[in-house]
Amino acid sequence: MKNIWTIAKREYDLYFISPVAYVIAFVMLFFLGIVFIFGVLSATQNPYGGGQTPDLRMVNVWFGYLLIFGAPALTMRLISDEIRMGTMELLLTAPIRDSELIIGKWLGALFFILSILALLLIYPIILNFFIVDPGIDQMLMLSSFLGMILLASTFLALGIGISAMFSNQIAAFFVTLFLFLGLWFLAGVPAFFITSGADFFRFLQFGTHYETIIGGTLNVSDVLYFVTLTVLGLFVGTTAVEMRRWN
Amino acid sequence: MIRVSGLTKQYGARRAIDNLTFEAEQGEVLGFLGPNGAGKTTTMRILTGYMPPTDGEAIVAGFDVVSESLEVRRRVGYLPETVPLYTDMTAFDYLKYMADLRNLPTAENRVDEVLEMVGLSDRGSGYIGNLSRGMRQRVGLAQALLHKPEVLILDEPTVGLDPNQVVDFRKLVRDIGKERTVLLSTHILSEAQHICDRVLIINKGKIIAEDTPENLQARLVGGEKVSLRVRGDADGLEKVISKVKGTKEVTMKDSNTAEFEFAPGNDIRPEVAKTIIKEGYDLLEMRAVGMSLEEIFLELTNTEVKKKK
Ligand SMILES: Nc1ncnc2c1ncn2[C@@H]1O[C@H](COP(=O)(O)OP(=O)(O)OP(=O)(O)O)[C@@H](O)[C@H]1O
Ligand SMILES: [Mg+2]
């Protein structure tokens, strides 16, 4: 257990000297800031008098889209860098389990995303205290943050799983990216053609589950979907490291 | 303590090590000698739990390297061949990280201690990326010593060290080797002669000799070898020595130094000396030269090749 923290801490610290991580954090905060401002403006300044309550739904949706690109960039080097530097030999001969290595690295990346999410908390706070009267829907807010955390956890776990299979980080990046794009946008497509299994394909889709949760509906099946994929990603990563030993 | 029996590693069609069997006791420094591609690194990687063997068994510090890999890794200090370091960390932080991964209780103190042992106390706060090659090698060594391992496995540990450091390193390893088990690989055979209690020569994945450096020498050298130096140019010296009964393999090493061999128990050195003085040479020096491990090594690996053909 302690080993996981040791590894997670190093990975987390490493992001703060990594240009890629800064770019991702900057793009996310900057872009989501714009989405937020437009959201607020269009709700409050609508000349046709919509009278809508501004909410965070668009920010949360775009967080997901940005993470499709951001997560592969954060995970691509997690294992391949160790291989490139030869430090994998050090980690694989240290008294830590392969699973501890993978979980530690995943947690390090997850903490980085959580740090970004902590900064994003500023938006609901602004809405709650300055714009929306008598305050925003707290349950919706909690549910959407849970959704974002689950999404990040899943993306990063799948990302590290793939990263462990590739010695080359560019390859790891693109494979991860295409997997995410596929699972987000394409997995549901067969549902249009195959009527009998339509529900199954729709179930595979990231977007459906994510949008349900950030929409404020918390179903066990949606949470389970993300948890299962997270475990799967970590399992694939651990297996890939074990396979490397057998080579 | 290391016990290896029938260890084999197959990489696809290539057999990197083939049925290795050897032991190293506590309080022993075992040298692993062999040319490039002999299988030294492969063996060490199996012993450190980095990868499993294809066949055979290895017990390190009392535990099986496959089924009790974590226990083995807790007790082994390993310096890999390509010293793996995080160049973006300071030497201190790096060692602290490795110490934390080993759950060492007073990690900071221990890091200071090992930095002291490898003579890098003043460089602890510097980034590893800015250290010289030899210093990095020493940081790697410090890492291997962190947890006072029962078994120390060092893959070509002196590569890149300056002569002073080599001397310090040998002393360090000999000290450690008094109580623990050390396995180290090298191409530099004189090094094995200096540090190791026992050497194991491997070639193409097979052990071709195993003995103390002294015994290996005695076993291989059919006779005794003498080097002899005279003043000035020594034209004809070779012939003069050859004339003495019992001299063999007379060669000129350079213009005024000759070497010859004679059968053990038939010491003809006085006759040789008398003869060359009589012939008018000024004898400056005459000394016995042992056959170096280099020569033993070449001999062994070459006979192996010849046998194959
Ligand atoms: N990962 C690998 N995949 C395939 N073959 C390998 C691998 N690692 C080593 N080999 C092969 O195994 C054999 C033994 O290699 P090894 O690295 O153990 O030699 P060595 O004795 O350490 O050599 P050196 O003195 O050059 O370090 C070589 O023929 C090498 O090509
Ligand atoms: Mg080697």
XYZ file of C-alpha atoms and ligand atoms in Angstrom:
588
model
C 0.000 0.000 0.000
C 2.718 2.446 1.000
C 4.554 1.693 -2.238
C 1.550 2.878 -4.208
C 1.723 6.242 -2.479
C 5.452 6.508 -3.004
C 5.053 5.944 -6.722
C 1.952 8.119 -7.006
C 3.704 10.992 -5.289
C 6.674 10.889 -7.618
C 4.444 10.791 -10.696
C 2.375 13.661 -9.367
C 5.456 15.768 -8.670
C 6.785 14.922 -12.112
C 3.777 16.525 -13.801
C 4.770 19.834 -12.283
C 8.021 19.848 -14.203
C 6.447 18.477 -17.369
C 5.672 20.922 -20.197
C 3.008 18.583 -21.587
C 1.156 18.619 -18.272
C 1.269 22.412 -18.111
C -0.085 22.694 -21.640
C -2.935 20.341 -20.790
C -3.767 22.171 -17.577
C -3.598 25.537 -19.319
C -5.730 24.529 -22.311
C -8.329 22.958 -20.052
C -8.625 25.873 -17.677
C -8.522 28.483 -20.429
C -10.988 26.773 -22.731
C -13.378 25.757 -19.994
C -13.223 29.330 -18.701
C -14.439 30.595 -22.060
C -17.177 27.967 -22.162
C -18.220 29.045 -18.689
C -18.341 32.757 -19.500
C -20.336 32.147 -22.675
C -22.684 29.896 -20.776
C -23.326 32.528 -18.157
C -23.668 35.328 -20.712
C -26.053 33.450 -22.953
C -28.235 32.545 -20.015
C -28.328 35.942 -18.338
C -27.955 38.382 -21.231
C -30.324 36.672 -23.611
C -32.088 39.529 -25.489
C -35.077 37.298 -26.176
C -35.495 36.927 -22.434
C -35.103 33.176 -21.997
C -34.844 33.547 -18.259
C -32.719 30.385 -18.068
C -30.672 29.569 -15.014
C -27.005 29.356 -15.976
C -25.554 25.938 -15.241
C -22.311 24.049 -15.671
C -23.494 21.417 -18.062
C -21.543 22.713 -21.047
C -18.366 23.081 -18.994
C -18.691 19.487 -17.853
C -19.373 18.171 -21.344
C -16.364 19.998 -22.699
C -14.242 18.724 -19.859
C -14.984 15.255 -21.197
C -14.115 16.194 -24.774
C -10.852 17.823 -23.737
C -9.950 14.835 -21.619
C -10.208 12.594 -24.695
C -7.034 14.342 -25.844
C -5.582 15.262 -22.497
C -5.652 11.865 -20.827
C -3.625 10.037 -23.529
C -1.041 12.823 -23.350
C -0.813 12.430 -19.585
C -0.524 8.643 -19.627
C 1.531 8.012 -22.766
C 4.899 8.338 -21.072
C 4.067 6.702 -17.750
C 5.625 3.366 -18.683
C 7.468 4.104 -21.915
C 9.683 6.681 -20.201
C 10.777 4.118 -17.641
C 11.632 1.740 -20.435
C 13.504 4.407 -22.386
C 15.546 5.477 -19.364
C 16.208 1.896 -18.289
C 14.646 2.601 -14.896
C 12.084 -0.110 -15.539
C 14.806 -2.577 -14.559
C 15.078 -0.747 -11.255
C 11.342 -0.809 -10.597
C 10.970 -4.434 -11.619
C 13.752 -5.481 -9.255
C 12.472 -3.336 -6.392
C 10.279 -5.092 -3.839
C 7.022 -3.807 -5.301
C 4.282 -5.691 -7.077
C 3.634 -4.985 -10.729
C 0.090 -3.996 -9.783
C 1.391 -1.503 -7.205
C 3.520 0.081 -9.896
C 0.584 0.473 -12.258
C -1.872 1.655 -9.601
C 0.680 4.105 -8.226
C 1.260 5.667 -11.601
C -2.450 5.802 -12.318
C -3.110 7.497 -8.980
C -0.364 10.038 -9.647
C -2.050 10.999 -12.925
C -5.479 10.994 -11.297
C -4.293 13.386 -8.587
C -3.071 15.708 -11.291
C -6.505 15.753 -12.913
C -8.083 16.172 -9.487
C -5.921 19.251 -9.005
C -7.345 20.683 -12.224
C -10.842 19.754 -11.062
C -10.195 21.534 -7.774
C -9.475 24.687 -9.761
C -12.651 24.149 -11.783
C -14.616 24.259 -8.536
C -14.299 28.010 -8.799
C -17.104 28.049 -11.411
C -19.843 26.540 -9.267
C -18.685 28.777 -6.435
C -19.010 31.870 -8.624
C -22.419 30.734 -9.821
C -23.601 29.904 -6.356
C -22.598 33.111 -4.642
C -22.735 35.754 -7.333
C -25.030 34.788 -10.146
C -27.714 32.291 -9.331
C -30.189 33.150 -6.652
C -30.903 31.330 -4.322
C -27.892 29.179 -5.220
C -27.219 26.303 -7.587
C -28.526 22.758 -7.424
C -26.031 21.145 -5.043
C -26.896 17.580 -5.969
C -26.394 18.315 -9.642
C -23.051 19.838 -8.853
C -21.897 16.869 -6.791
C -23.128 14.407 -9.363
C -21.333 16.172 -12.188
C -18.058 16.336 -10.285
C -18.386 12.671 -9.489
C -18.948 12.094 -13.203
C -15.812 14.010 -14.098
C -13.763 12.109 -11.531
C -15.086 8.769 -12.789
C -14.369 9.731 -16.366
C -10.831 10.844 -15.532
C -10.222 7.675 -13.537
C -11.391 5.513 -16.431
C -9.480 7.387 -19.120
C -6.270 7.360 -17.123
C -6.568 3.659 -16.245
C -7.164 2.697 -19.880
C -4.365 5.076 -20.866
C -1.833 3.482 -18.568
C -2.988 0.032 -19.625
C -2.178 0.892 -23.222
C 0.987 2.761 -22.283
C 2.290 -0.403 -20.618
C 1.912 -2.277 -23.896
C 3.970 0.180 -25.926
C 7.608 1.107 -25.627
C 6.965 4.126 -27.817
C 4.969 6.972 -26.320
C 3.677 8.361 -29.606
C 2.207 4.975 -30.432
C 0.706 4.784 -26.954
C -0.813 8.251 -27.403
C -2.562 7.513 -30.681
C -3.820 4.087 -29.748
C -5.279 5.530 -26.552
C -6.784 8.494 -28.386
C -8.449 6.301 -31.014
C -9.775 3.991 -28.337
C -11.382 6.942 -26.561
C -12.778 8.484 -29.740
C -14.117 5.078 -30.706
C -15.680 4.381 -27.331
C -17.122 7.860 -27.105
C -18.547 8.367 -30.567
C -18.517 5.087 -32.482
C -19.360 2.288 -30.092
C -23.043 3.193 -30.260
C -23.168 3.305 -34.060
C -23.957 -0.394 -34.624
C -27.046 0.160 -32.506
C -28.616 1.858 -35.515
C -28.229 -1.259 -37.632
C -28.522 -4.160 -35.227
C -31.812 -3.883 -33.460
C -31.461 -6.925 -31.264
C -28.207 -5.810 -29.576
C -28.831 -2.095 -29.740
C -28.895 -1.635 -25.994
C -25.594 -3.405 -25.644
C -23.805 -1.095 -28.066
C -25.362 1.954 -26.541
C -24.199 0.679 -23.175
C -20.611 0.516 -24.419
C -20.588 4.185 -25.275
C -18.757 6.531 -22.956
C -20.850 9.522 -23.789
C -24.172 8.025 -22.727
C -22.980 7.229 -19.227
C -21.041 10.422 -18.783
C -23.856 12.660 -19.880
C -26.307 10.848 -17.648
C -24.161 11.398 -14.576
C -23.276 15.016 -15.251
C -26.959 15.567 -15.986
C -27.582 14.831 -12.335
C -28.886 11.264 -12.598
C -26.809 8.858 -10.587
C -27.458 5.261 -11.664
C -25.561 2.311 -10.263
C -25.085 0.952 -13.779
C -23.331 4.125 -14.967
C -20.986 4.182 -11.995
C -20.333 0.482 -12.438
C -19.508 1.046 -16.101
C -16.711 3.441 -15.219
C -15.444 1.409 -12.283
C -15.322 -1.733 -14.435
C -13.369 -0.007 -17.178
C -10.977 1.461 -14.618
C -10.286 -1.956 -13.147
C -9.931 -3.377 -16.633
C -7.388 -0.729 -17.616
C -5.320 -1.325 -14.479
C -5.508 -5.060 -15.001
C -4.345 -4.761 -18.609
C -1.469 -2.547 -17.449
C -0.378 -5.011 -14.783
C -0.577 -7.908 -17.205
C 1.426 -5.996 -19.795
C 4.201 -5.371 -17.255
C 4.211 -9.045 -16.298
C 4.417 -9.991 -19.966
C 7.448 -7.759 -20.329
C 9.242 -9.855 -17.751
C 8.580 -12.992 -19.786
C 9.502 -11.125 -22.930
C 23.750 -16.967 -0.485
C 23.037 -17.921 -4.084
C 22.218 -21.416 -5.330
C 21.626 -21.935 -8.992
C 20.876 -25.234 -10.625
C 20.194 -26.031 -14.234
C 19.361 -22.416 -15.021
C 18.425 -21.876 -18.657
C 17.093 -18.854 -20.493
C 15.816 -19.014 -24.012
C 15.167 -15.848 -26.040
C 13.195 -17.110 -28.987
C 15.590 -19.391 -30.790
C 18.654 -18.107 -28.932
C 19.732 -19.809 -25.769
C 21.331 -17.065 -23.710
C 22.284 -19.283 -20.791
C 22.372 -23.026 -20.867
C 22.021 -25.198 -17.802
C 24.082 -23.087 -15.395
C 24.794 -24.561 -11.978
C 26.809 -22.737 -9.334
C 26.743 -21.517 -5.767
C 28.002 -18.538 -3.849
C 28.180 -18.627 -0.082
C 27.762 -15.942 2.466
C 31.034 -14.088 2.931
C 32.134 -14.743 -0.603
C 32.778 -12.533 -3.585
C 32.089 -14.435 -6.764
C 33.336 -13.029 -10.050
C 31.468 -13.615 -13.239
C 33.731 -13.446 -16.239
C 32.898 -13.842 -19.852
C 33.054 -12.170 -23.239
C 30.211 -10.096 -24.696
C 27.030 -12.070 -25.024
C 28.188 -14.798 -22.632
C 25.005 -14.497 -20.599
C 26.234 -12.602 -17.530
C 23.539 -9.949 -17.570
C 20.871 -12.521 -18.349
C 21.860 -14.600 -15.324
C 21.893 -11.558 -13.070
C 18.492 -10.448 -14.263
C 17.081 -13.807 -13.330
C 18.742 -13.749 -9.916
C 17.349 -10.292 -9.152
C 13.785 -11.287 -9.998
C 13.672 -9.094 -13.085
C 12.652 -11.976 -15.285
C 11.937 -15.660 -14.808
C 14.180 -18.381 -16.241
C 12.965 -20.703 -18.969
C 14.124 -23.661 -16.950
C 16.022 -24.489 -13.796
C 15.966 -23.084 -10.308
C 17.628 -20.260 -8.455
C 17.568 -19.640 -4.708
C 18.788 -16.236 -3.596
C 19.045 -15.305 0.094
C 17.007 -18.409 0.865
C 14.089 -17.691 -1.462
C 13.112 -18.915 -4.883
C 13.475 -16.205 -7.523
C 10.258 -17.174 -9.271
C 7.781 -18.174 -6.579
C 9.121 -15.832 -3.883
C 10.327 -13.040 -6.098
C 9.340 -10.209 -3.738
C 11.242 -11.770 -0.832
C 14.294 -12.113 -3.033
C 14.018 -8.527 -4.235
C 13.809 -7.293 -0.638
C 17.167 -8.873 0.106
C 19.100 -8.190 -3.054
C 20.965 -5.043 -4.020
C 21.353 -4.726 -7.768
C 23.391 -2.442 -9.949
C 22.243 -3.056 -13.516
C 24.599 -2.825 -16.460
C 23.106 0.370 -17.919
C 22.893 2.301 -14.680
C 19.268 3.361 -14.534
C 18.772 6.791 -13.007
C 16.163 9.504 -13.072
C 18.169 12.340 -14.552
C 15.521 14.878 -13.552
C 16.027 14.151 -9.837
C 18.799 15.102 -7.476
C 20.987 12.269 -6.273
C 19.505 12.639 -2.814
C 15.878 12.621 -3.975
C 16.544 9.652 -6.206
C 18.057 7.629 -3.395
C 15.297 8.745 -1.054
C 12.725 7.523 -3.581
C 14.416 4.152 -3.853
C 14.705 3.976 -0.059
C 10.990 4.732 0.274
C 10.170 1.973 -2.193
C 12.033 -0.329 0.147
C 10.235 1.075 3.193
C 13.481 1.932 4.948
C 12.692 3.449 8.361
C 15.242 6.250 8.576
C 15.573 6.771 4.870
C 17.201 10.205 4.969
C 20.016 9.144 7.268
C 20.650 6.037 5.270
C 20.807 8.034 2.040
C 23.437 10.292 3.595
C 25.360 7.215 4.682
C 25.454 5.570 1.263
C 26.336 8.856 -0.429
C 29.270 9.027 1.977
C 30.230 5.430 1.170
C 30.512 6.172 -2.542
C 32.215 9.518 -1.947
C 29.410 11.734 -3.191
C 28.394 13.522 -0.005
C 28.935 16.904 -1.601
C 26.940 16.094 -4.747
C 23.727 14.903 -3.150
C 21.818 18.073 -3.952
C 22.921 18.158 -7.596
C 20.786 16.864 -10.429
C 21.807 13.429 -11.633
C 21.685 14.722 -15.197
C 24.601 17.018 -14.338
C 26.797 14.308 -12.835
C 29.676 12.754 -14.727
C 29.415 9.189 -15.932
C 31.551 7.799 -13.157
C 29.567 9.696 -10.546
C 26.337 8.311 -11.928
C 27.817 4.870 -11.670
C 28.475 5.599 -8.011
C 24.935 6.824 -7.451
C 23.786 3.514 -8.919
C 26.074 1.678 -6.547
C 24.741 3.715 -3.624
C 21.246 2.637 -4.615
C 22.297 -1.007 -4.508
C 23.701 -0.561 -0.994
C 20.754 1.339 0.502
C 19.070 -1.524 2.298
C 22.248 -3.336 3.387
C 21.336 -6.263 1.146
C 22.229 -9.812 2.020
C 23.168 -10.411 -1.588
C 24.766 -7.805 -3.794
C 24.651 -8.267 -7.546
C 26.734 -5.856 -9.606
C 26.808 -5.905 -13.392
C 30.100 -4.442 -14.575
C 30.308 -2.086 -11.630
C 33.645 -0.432 -12.343
C 32.935 0.695 -15.893
C 33.587 4.420 -16.052
C 35.268 4.756 -12.668
C 38.599 6.534 -12.406
C 41.558 4.608 -10.924
C 41.140 6.148 -7.464
C 37.526 5.190 -7.410
C 38.317 1.696 -8.595
C 40.621 1.250 -5.617
C 37.953 2.554 -3.214
C 35.350 0.405 -4.882
C 37.406 -2.759 -4.533
C 37.924 -2.069 -0.874
C 34.229 -1.434 -0.382
C 33.223 -4.637 -2.141
C 35.774 -6.703 -0.251
C 34.450 -5.300 3.034
C 30.894 -6.064 2.096
C 31.929 -9.464 0.817
C 33.244 -10.442 4.239
C 29.736 -10.768 5.638
C 27.487 -10.911 2.642
C 27.381 -12.514 -0.749
C 28.588 -10.535 -3.731
C 28.261 -11.531 -7.358
C 29.901 -9.205 -9.820
C 30.520 -9.407 -13.516
C 33.401 -7.897 -15.372
C 35.483 -8.125 -18.502
C 38.504 -6.816 -16.671
C 40.117 -9.941 -15.432
C 42.715 -8.351 -13.231
C 39.799 -6.884 -11.372
C 38.389 -10.293 -10.647
C 41.842 -11.277 -9.470
C 41.836 -8.379 -7.024
C 38.360 -8.621 -5.585
C 37.030 -12.105 -6.023
C 37.409 -15.151 -3.843
C 36.297 -17.290 -6.709
C 35.794 -16.792 -10.417
C 33.383 -18.364 -12.738
C 34.184 -18.107 -16.388
C 31.257 -18.407 -18.721
C 31.141 -18.404 -22.454
C 28.132 -18.744 -24.736
C 25.884 -19.409 -21.765
C 27.957 -22.238 -20.324
C 30.348 -22.368 -17.411
C 33.769 -23.300 -18.708
C 35.804 -22.867 -15.533
C 35.193 -22.265 -11.873
C 37.902 -21.827 -9.270
C 39.893 -19.365 -7.215
C 41.982 -17.024 -9.344
C 45.153 -18.679 -7.980
C 44.022 -22.218 -8.731
C 42.907 -21.330 -12.195
C 46.317 -19.964 -12.821
C 48.100 -22.992 -11.450
C 45.856 -25.372 -13.314
C 46.338 -23.781 -16.650
C 49.925 -22.797 -16.628
C 51.986 -25.805 -17.587
C 55.196 -24.166 -16.422
C 56.630 -21.093 -14.859
C 57.229 -17.957 -16.758
C 60.096 -15.532 -16.294
C 60.701 -12.080 -17.638
C 64.260 -10.864 -18.033
C 65.651 -7.443 -18.847
C 69.132 -6.375 -19.886
C 70.785 -3.010 -20.442
C 70.926 -1.644 -23.941
C 69.890 -3.444 -27.061
C 69.819 -7.169 -26.758
C 70.540 -8.516 -30.196
C 70.771 -12.256 -30.115
C 69.471 -12.547 -26.546
C 66.677 -14.818 -27.677
C 69.109 -17.267 -29.137
C 71.368 -17.202 -26.100
C 68.486 -18.045 -23.765
C 67.215 -20.760 -26.050
C 70.589 -22.450 -25.858
C 70.195 -23.051 -22.125
C 68.788 -26.506 -21.592
C 65.184 -26.543 -20.363
C 64.012 -23.163 -21.625
C 60.807 -23.079 -23.591
C 58.800 -20.501 -25.461
C 61.465 -17.851 -25.556
C 60.150 -14.545 -26.894
C 61.333 -10.951 -27.012
C 58.820 -8.591 -25.411
C 60.683 -5.536 -26.617
C 64.240 -4.661 -27.603
C 65.730 -5.420 -24.186
C 63.186 -7.688 -22.481
C 62.752 -11.384 -23.056
C 60.395 -13.952 -21.633
C 60.839 -17.654 -21.290
C 59.153 -20.578 -19.599
C 60.458 -23.696 -17.924
C 58.878 -26.796 -16.518
C 57.932 -26.656 -12.826
C 60.498 -28.235 -10.543
C 63.321 -27.659 -12.984
C 64.463 -24.210 -11.979
C 67.022 -23.156 -14.569
C 67.065 -19.472 -13.695
C 70.658 -19.531 -12.298
C 71.924 -21.173 -15.488
C 70.167 -18.618 -17.648
C 71.623 -15.781 -15.595
C 75.133 -17.174 -15.745
C 74.885 -17.770 -19.464
C 73.782 -14.323 -20.444
C 76.339 -12.626 -18.215
C 79.004 -14.779 -19.758
C 77.774 -13.659 -23.177
C 78.417 -10.059 -22.104
C 74.925 -8.751 -21.408
C 74.264 -6.528 -18.375
C 71.445 -8.256 -16.520
C 69.139 -5.674 -14.927
C 66.184 -7.713 -13.826
C 64.795 -11.188 -13.741
C 61.336 -11.876 -12.312
C 58.637 -14.484 -12.399
C 55.493 -13.533 -14.260
C 52.336 -15.406 -13.514
C 50.048 -16.132 -16.368
C 47.507 -13.366 -16.166
C 43.826 -14.092 -16.038
C 43.611 -12.425 -19.407
C 45.707 -15.148 -20.890
C 43.847 -17.855 -19.018
C 40.655 -16.406 -20.259
C 41.751 -16.226 -23.867
C 43.085 -19.722 -23.628
C 39.873 -21.106 -22.194
C 37.535 -19.361 -24.580
C 39.710 -20.205 -27.544
C 40.009 -23.890 -26.734
C 36.251 -23.878 -26.458
C 36.046 -22.453 -29.954
C 38.599 -24.903 -31.275
C 36.768 -27.852 -29.766
C 33.612 -26.769 -31.577
C 35.425 -26.758 -34.897
N 16.002 -9.147 -24.416
C 16.682 -10.001 -25.200
N 16.092 -10.545 -26.276
C 16.763 -11.407 -27.050
N 18.026 -11.793 -26.862
C 18.688 -11.285 -25.806
C 18.048 -10.346 -24.920
N 18.927 -10.015 -23.963
C 20.066 -10.692 -24.246
N 19.922 -11.452 -25.350
C 20.951 -12.351 -25.914
O 21.375 -13.229 -24.909
C 22.777 -13.443 -24.998
C 23.405 -13.135 -23.655
O 23.303 -11.743 -23.399
P 23.801 -11.058 -22.066
O 23.345 -9.651 -22.103
O 23.394 -11.875 -20.911
O 25.375 -11.112 -22.229
P 26.523 -10.514 -21.298
O 27.352 -11.629 -20.846
O 25.933 -9.649 -20.260
O 27.326 -9.621 -22.343
P 28.104 -8.229 -22.136
O 29.450 -8.557 -21.650
O 28.156 -7.658 -23.515
O 27.311 -7.395 -21.201
C 23.265 -12.567 -26.127
O 23.427 -13.390 -27.258
C 22.170 -11.580 -26.347
O 22.075 -11.217 -27.699
Mg 26.050 -7.735 -19.810
